[in-house]
Amino acid sequence: MDKNAMKQAIEEIKTDSYEKEKDGWKEIISKILKEIKSLESEKRHLGCQINDIDAKLVFLKRDLDDIKIGRIDRISFAYNNAFMNQVHTTSRI
């Protein structure tokens, strides 16, 4: 094998190795991007749950204030709903 053929064979091996390595990185990057997307989706879902809980807390605190000042007639639907939904909310979290 002459020197030129040897150099060409070495270059082909290097190129082939580089392509395999590049494909390996593409796969790793793809997996990372999928995981990022999954975590962002989970974060949005948890954010919605937090907002639901915050809304219930607002109504319950208002109900508590109404009870303290004797405005029992104003107790909101949220009081009943909060306890009815407690199992549902807890199971989602």
PDB file of N, CA and C in Angstrom, residues 4-68:
ATOM      1  N   ASN A   4      -0.044   7.414  -0.270  1.00  0.00           N
ATOM      2  CA  ASN A   4      -1.296   8.115  -0.586  1.00  0.00           C
ATOM      3  C   ASN A   4      -2.515   7.249  -0.256  1.00  0.00           C
ATOM      4  N   ALA A   5      -2.443   5.972  -0.588  1.00  0.00           N
ATOM      5  CA  ALA A   5      -3.549   5.062  -0.288  1.00  0.00           C
ATOM      6  C   ALA A   5      -3.715   4.919   1.221  1.00  0.00           C
ATOM      7  N   MET A   6      -2.569   4.893   1.926  1.00  0.00           N
ATOM      8  CA  MET A   6      -2.611   4.781   3.375  1.00  0.00           C
ATOM      9  C   MET A   6      -3.240   6.036   3.988  1.00  0.00           C
ATOM     10  N   LYS A   7      -2.844   7.211   3.516  1.00  0.00           N
ATOM     11  CA  LYS A   7      -3.417   8.469   4.007  1.00  0.00           C
ATOM     12  C   LYS A   7      -4.915   8.519   3.741  1.00  0.00           C
ATOM     13  N   GLN A   8      -5.293   8.078   2.549  1.00  0.00           N
ATOM     14  CA  GLN A   8      -6.713   8.080   2.192  1.00  0.00           C
ATOM     15  C   GLN A   8      -7.498   7.130   3.100  1.00  0.00           C
ATOM     16  N   ALA A   9      -6.944   5.958   3.387  1.00  0.00           N
ATOM     17  CA  ALA A   9      -7.605   4.993   4.269  1.00  0.00           C
ATOM     18  C   ALA A   9      -7.752   5.571   5.677  1.00  0.00           C
ATOM     19  N   ILE A  10      -6.706   6.243   6.161  1.00  0.00           N
ATOM     20  CA  ILE A  10      -6.759   6.873   7.490  1.00  0.00           C
ATOM     21  C   ILE A  10      -7.830   7.957   7.514  1.00  0.00           C
ATOM     22  N   GLU A  11      -7.907   8.766   6.478  1.00  0.00           N
ATOM     23  CA  GLU A  11      -8.924   9.826   6.399  1.00  0.00           C
ATOM     24  C   GLU A  11     -10.330   9.237   6.384  1.00  0.00           C
ATOM     25  N   GLU A  12     -10.509   8.143   5.663  1.00  0.00           N
ATOM     26  CA  GLU A  12     -11.824   7.494   5.628  1.00  0.00           C
ATOM     27  C   GLU A  12     -12.213   6.976   7.010  1.00  0.00           C
ATOM     28  N   ILE A  13     -11.244   6.406   7.712  1.00  0.00           N
ATOM     29  CA  ILE A  13     -11.514   5.914   9.074  1.00  0.00           C
ATOM     30  C   ILE A  13     -11.874   7.080   9.982  1.00  0.00           C
ATOM     31  N   LYS A  14     -11.104   8.175   9.890  1.00  0.00           N
ATOM     32  CA  LYS A  14     -11.391   9.357  10.709  1.00  0.00           C
ATOM     33  C   LYS A  14     -12.780   9.901  10.402  1.00  0.00           C
ATOM     34  N   THR A  15     -13.104  10.004   9.128  1.00  0.00           N
ATOM     35  CA  THR A  15     -14.407  10.533   8.721  1.00  0.00           C
ATOM     36  C   THR A  15     -15.527   9.630   9.216  1.00  0.00           C
ATOM     37  N   ASP A  16     -15.337   8.318   9.061  1.00  0.00           N
ATOM     38  CA  ASP A  16     -16.343   7.362   9.514  1.00  0.00           C
ATOM     39  C   ASP A  16     -16.526   7.461  11.031  1.00  0.00           C
ATOM     40  N   SER A  17     -15.420   7.556  11.769  1.00  0.00           N
ATOM     41  CA  SER A  17     -15.502   7.690  13.229  1.00  0.00           C
ATOM     42  C   SER A  17     -16.208   8.983  13.609  1.00  0.00           C
ATOM     43  N   TYR A  18     -15.877  10.049  12.891  1.00  0.00           N
ATOM     44  CA  TYR A  18     -16.506  11.342  13.178  1.00  0.00           C
ATOM     45  C   TYR A  18     -18.008  11.270  12.945  1.00  0.00           C
ATOM     46  N   GLU A  19     -18.420  10.653  11.842  1.00  0.00           N
ATOM     47  CA  GLU A  19     -19.851  10.535  11.538  1.00  0.00           C
ATOM     48  C   GLU A  19     -20.565   9.722  12.614  1.00  0.00           C
ATOM     49  N   LYS A  20     -19.940   8.623  13.046  1.00  0.00           N
ATOM     50  CA  LYS A  20     -20.547   7.811  14.104  1.00  0.00           C
ATOM     51  C   LYS A  20     -20.657   8.617  15.395  1.00  0.00           C
ATOM     52  N   GLU A  21     -19.592   9.355  15.726  1.00  0.00           N
ATOM     53  CA  GLU A  21     -19.601  10.172  16.939  1.00  0.00           C
ATOM     54  C   GLU A  21     -20.660  11.259  16.826  1.00  0.00           C
ATOM     55  N   LYS A  22     -20.753  11.875  15.653  1.00  0.00           N
ATOM     56  CA  LYS A  22     -21.745  12.930  15.429  1.00  0.00           C
ATOM     57  C   LYS A  22     -23.157  12.370  15.597  1.00  0.00           C
ATOM     58  N   ASP A  23     -23.407  11.188  15.051  1.00  0.00           N
ATOM     59  CA  ASP A  23     -24.719  10.553  15.205  1.00  0.00           C
ATOM     60  C   ASP A  23     -25.003  10.244  16.670  1.00  0.00           C
ATOM     61  N   GLY A  24     -23.982   9.823  17.405  1.00  0.00           N
ATOM     62  CA  GLY A  24     -24.146   9.552  18.834  1.00  0.00           C
ATOM     63  C   GLY A  24     -24.538  10.809  19.595  1.00  0.00           C
ATOM     64  N   TRP A  25     -23.913  11.926  19.260  1.00  0.00           N
ATOM     65  CA  TRP A  25     -24.251  13.193  19.916  1.00  0.00           C
ATOM     66  C   TRP A  25     -25.654  13.644  19.546  1.00  0.00           C
ATOM     67  N   LYS A  26     -26.034  13.401  18.295  1.00  0.00           N
ATOM     68  CA  LYS A  26     -27.399  13.755  17.882  1.00  0.00           C
ATOM     69  C   LYS A  26     -28.417  13.010  18.733  1.00  0.00           C
ATOM     70  N   GLU A  27     -28.146  11.734  18.989  1.00  0.00           N
ATOM     71  CA  GLU A  27     -29.058  10.925  19.799  1.00  0.00           C
ATOM     72  C   GLU A  27     -29.116  11.455  21.235  1.00  0.00           C
ATOM     73  N   ILE A  28     -27.968  11.784  21.794  1.00  0.00           N
ATOM     74  CA  ILE A  28     -27.921  12.323  23.159  1.00  0.00           C
ATOM     75  C   ILE A  28     -28.663  13.650  23.231  1.00  0.00           C
ATOM     76  N   ILE A  29     -28.415  14.526  22.263  1.00  0.00           N
ATOM     77  CA  ILE A  29     -29.091  15.829  22.226  1.00  0.00           C
ATOM     78  C   ILE A  29     -30.592  15.640  22.096  1.00  0.00           C
ATOM     79  N   SER A  30     -31.007  14.710  21.267  1.00  0.00           N
ATOM     80  CA  SER A  30     -32.432  14.428  21.091  1.00  0.00           C
ATOM     81  C   SER A  30     -33.065  13.979  22.402  1.00  0.00           C
ATOM     82  N   LYS A  31     -32.391  13.099  23.135  1.00  0.00           N
ATOM     83  CA  LYS A  31     -32.905  12.632  24.425  1.00  0.00           C
ATOM     84  C   LYS A  31     -32.998  13.783  25.423  1.00  0.00           C
ATOM     85  N   ILE A  32     -31.995  14.646  25.434  1.00  0.00           N
ATOM     86  CA  ILE A  32     -32.003  15.800  26.347  1.00  0.00           C
ATOM     87  C   ILE A  32     -33.163  16.724  26.014  1.00  0.00           C
ATOM     88  N   LEU A  33     -33.375  17.000  24.731  1.00  0.00           N
ATOM     89  CA  LEU A  33     -34.475  17.878  24.326  1.00  0.00           C
ATOM     90  C   LEU A  33     -35.830  17.286  24.703  1.00  0.00           C
ATOM     91  N   LYS A  34     -35.996  15.976  24.541  1.00  0.00           N
ATOM     92  CA  LYS A  34     -37.248  15.319  24.936  1.00  0.00           C
ATOM     93  C   LYS A  34     -37.475  15.454  26.435  1.00  0.00           C
ATOM     94  N   GLU A  35     -36.416  15.285  27.225  1.00  0.00           N
ATOM     95  CA  GLU A  35     -36.540  15.392  28.683  1.00  0.00           C
ATOM     96  C   GLU A  35     -36.887  16.824  29.090  1.00  0.00           C
ATOM     97  N   ILE A  36     -36.275  17.800  28.431  1.00  0.00           N
ATOM     98  CA  ILE A  36     -36.589  19.207  28.710  1.00  0.00           C
ATOM     99  C   ILE A  36     -38.059  19.477  28.421  1.00  0.00           C
ATOM    100  N   LYS A  37     -38.532  19.009  27.281  1.00  0.00           N
ATOM    101  CA  LYS A  37     -39.936  19.208  26.904  1.00  0.00           C
ATOM    102  C   LYS A  37     -40.864  18.561  27.930  1.00  0.00           C
ATOM    103  N   SER A  38     -40.528  17.360  28.365  1.00  0.00           N
ATOM    104  CA  SER A  38     -41.341  16.651  29.353  1.00  0.00           C
ATOM    105  C   SER A  38     -41.379  17.411  30.678  1.00  0.00           C
ATOM    106  N   LEU A  39     -40.226  17.898  31.118  1.00  0.00           N
ATOM    107  CA  LEU A  39     -40.164  18.635  32.383  1.00  0.00           C
ATOM    108  C   LEU A  39     -40.912  19.962  32.298  1.00  0.00           C
ATOM    109  N   GLU A  40     -40.826  20.642  31.151  1.00  0.00           N
ATOM    110  CA  GLU A  40     -41.570  21.892  30.983  1.00  0.00           C
ATOM    111  C   GLU A  40     -43.070  21.636  31.026  1.00  0.00           C
ATOM    112  N   SER A  41     -43.505  20.549  30.425  1.00  0.00           N
ATOM    113  CA  SER A  41     -44.919  20.183  30.455  1.00  0.00           C
ATOM    114  C   SER A  41     -45.366  19.889  31.882  1.00  0.00           C
ATOM    115  N   GLU A  42     -44.546  19.145  32.607  1.00  0.00           N
ATOM    116  CA  GLU A  42     -44.868  18.829  34.005  1.00  0.00           C
ATOM    117  C   GLU A  42     -44.915  20.103  34.846  1.00  0.00           C
ATOM    118  N   LYS A  43     -43.995  21.020  34.572  1.00  0.00           N
ATOM    119  CA  LYS A  43     -43.961  22.294  35.303  1.00  0.00           C
ATOM    120  C   LYS A  43     -45.249  23.083  35.061  1.00  0.00           C
ATOM    121  N   ARG A  44     -45.705  23.126  33.813  1.00  0.00           N
ATOM    122  CA  ARG A  44     -46.962  23.831  33.501  1.00  0.00           C
ATOM    123  C   ARG A  44     -48.134  23.184  34.229  1.00  0.00           C
ATOM    124  N   HIS A  45     -48.164  21.858  34.235  1.00  0.00           N
ATOM    125  CA  HIS A  45     -49.247  21.129  34.902  1.00  0.00           C
ATOM    126  C   HIS A  45     -49.256  21.443  36.399  1.00  0.00           C
ATOM    127  N   LEU A  46     -48.081  21.413  37.007  1.00  0.00           N
ATOM    128  CA  LEU A  46     -47.991  21.722  38.435  1.00  0.00           C
ATOM    129  C   LEU A  46     -48.350  23.179  38.700  1.00  0.00           C
ATOM    130  N   GLY A  47     -47.995  24.066  37.777  1.00  0.00           N
ATOM    131  CA  GLY A  47     -48.360  25.476  37.919  1.00  0.00           C
ATOM    132  C   GLY A  47     -49.864  25.654  37.933  1.00  0.00           C
ATOM    133  N   CYS A  48     -50.567  24.915  37.093  1.00  0.00           N
ATOM    134  CA  CYS A  48     -52.037  24.973  37.068  1.00  0.00           C
ATOM    135  C   CYS A  48     -52.599  24.477  38.389  1.00  0.00           C
ATOM    136  N   GLN A  49     -52.028  23.418  38.920  1.00  0.00           N
ATOM    137  CA  GLN A  49     -52.493  22.894  40.202  1.00  0.00           C
ATOM    138  C   GLN A  49     -52.270  23.915  41.312  1.00  0.00           C
ATOM    139  N   ILE A  50     -51.121  24.580  41.294  1.00  0.00           N
ATOM    140  CA  ILE A  50     -50.830  25.605  42.300  1.00  0.00           C
ATOM    141  C   ILE A  50     -51.836  26.738  42.193  1.00  0.00           C
ATOM    142  N   ASN A  51     -52.159  27.152  40.975  1.00  0.00           N
ATOM    143  CA  ASN A  51     -53.147  28.222  40.791  1.00  0.00           C
ATOM    144  C   ASN A  51     -54.514  27.807  41.321  1.00  0.00           C
ATOM    145  N   ASP A  52     -54.909  26.559  41.087  1.00  0.00           N
ATOM    146  CA  ASP A  52     -56.183  26.049  41.612  1.00  0.00           C
ATOM    147  C   ASP A  52     -56.200  26.101  43.134  1.00  0.00           C
ATOM    148  N   ILE A  53     -55.117  25.667  43.736  1.00  0.00           N
ATOM    149  CA  ILE A  53     -55.026  25.658  45.197  1.00  0.00           C
ATOM    150  C   ILE A  53     -55.050  27.082  45.735  1.00  0.00           C
ATOM    151  N   ASP A  54     -54.313  27.992  45.081  1.00  0.00           N
ATOM    152  CA  ASP A  54     -54.307  29.395  45.508  1.00  0.00           C
ATOM    153  C   ASP A  54     -55.708  29.989  45.470  1.00  0.00           C
ATOM    154  N   ALA A  55     -56.462  29.689  44.420  1.00  0.00           N
ATOM    155  CA  ALA A  55     -57.828  30.213  44.300  1.00  0.00           C
ATOM    156  C   ALA A  55     -58.703  29.680  45.432  1.00  0.00           C
ATOM    157  N   LYS A  56     -58.581  28.400  45.730  1.00  0.00           N
ATOM    158  CA  LYS A  56     -59.363  27.818  46.822  1.00  0.00           C
ATOM    159  C   LYS A  56     -58.985  28.452  48.157  1.00  0.00           C
ATOM    160  N   LEU A  57     -57.697  28.694  48.348  1.00  0.00           N
ATOM    161  CA  LEU A  57     -57.250  29.329  49.590  1.00  0.00           C
ATOM    162  C   LEU A  57     -57.849  30.718  49.758  1.00  0.00           C
ATOM    163  N   VAL A  58     -57.907  31.472  48.670  1.00  0.00           N
ATOM    164  CA  VAL A  58     -58.491  32.814  48.727  1.00  0.00           C
ATOM    165  C   VAL A  58     -59.936  32.736  49.198  1.00  0.00           C
ATOM    166  N   PHE A  59     -60.712  31.843  48.602  1.00  0.00           N
ATOM    167  CA  PHE A  59     -62.123  31.718  48.985  1.00  0.00           C
ATOM    168  C   PHE A  59     -62.271  31.224  50.421  1.00  0.00           C
ATOM    169  N   LEU A  60     -61.456  30.275  50.823  1.00  0.00           N
ATOM    170  CA  LEU A  60     -61.562  29.749  52.183  1.00  0.00           C
ATOM    171  C   LEU A  60     -61.179  30.805  53.219  1.00  0.00           C
ATOM    172  N   LYS A  61     -60.151  31.587  52.925  1.00  0.00           N
ATOM    173  CA  LYS A  61     -59.756  32.661  53.848  1.00  0.00           C
ATOM    174  C   LYS A  61     -60.853  33.711  53.945  1.00  0.00           C
ATOM    175  N   ARG A  62     -61.489  34.012  52.812  1.00  0.00           N
ATOM    176  CA  ARG A  62     -62.600  34.965  52.835  1.00  0.00           C
ATOM    177  C   ARG A  62     -63.753  34.411  53.661  1.00  0.00           C
ATOM    178  N   ASP A  63     -64.044  33.114  53.487  1.00  0.00           N
ATOM    179  CA  ASP A  63     -65.097  32.477  54.279  1.00  0.00           C
ATOM    180  C   ASP A  63     -64.768  32.540  55.766  1.00  0.00           C
ATOM    181  N   LEU A  64     -63.521  32.285  56.108  1.00  0.00           N
ATOM    182  CA  LEU A  64     -63.108  32.337  57.505  1.00  0.00           C
ATOM    183  C   LEU A  64     -63.301  33.740  58.069  1.00  0.00           C
ATOM    184  N   ASP A  65     -62.919  34.749  57.291  1.00  0.00           N
ATOM    185  CA  ASP A  65     -63.132  36.138  57.720  1.00  0.00           C
ATOM    186  C   ASP A  65     -64.612  36.432  57.899  1.00  0.00           C
ATOM    187  N   ASP A  66     -65.451  35.942  56.984  1.00  0.00           N
ATOM    188  CA  ASP A  66     -66.898  36.151  57.092  1.00  0.00           C
ATOM    189  C   ASP A  66     -67.452  35.501  58.357  1.00  0.00           C
ATOM    190  N   ILE A  67     -66.967  34.314  58.683  1.00  0.00           N
ATOM    191  CA  ILE A  67     -67.430  33.631  59.892  1.00  0.00           C
ATOM    192  C   ILE A  67     -67.015  34.428  61.129  1.00  0.00           C
ATOM    193  N   LYS A  68     -65.783  34.949  61.121  1.00  0.00           N
ATOM    194  CA  LYS A  68     -65.283  35.712  62.264  1.00  0.00           C
ATOM    195  C   LYS A  68     -66.133  36.944  62.540  1.00  0.00           C
TER     196      LYS A  68
END
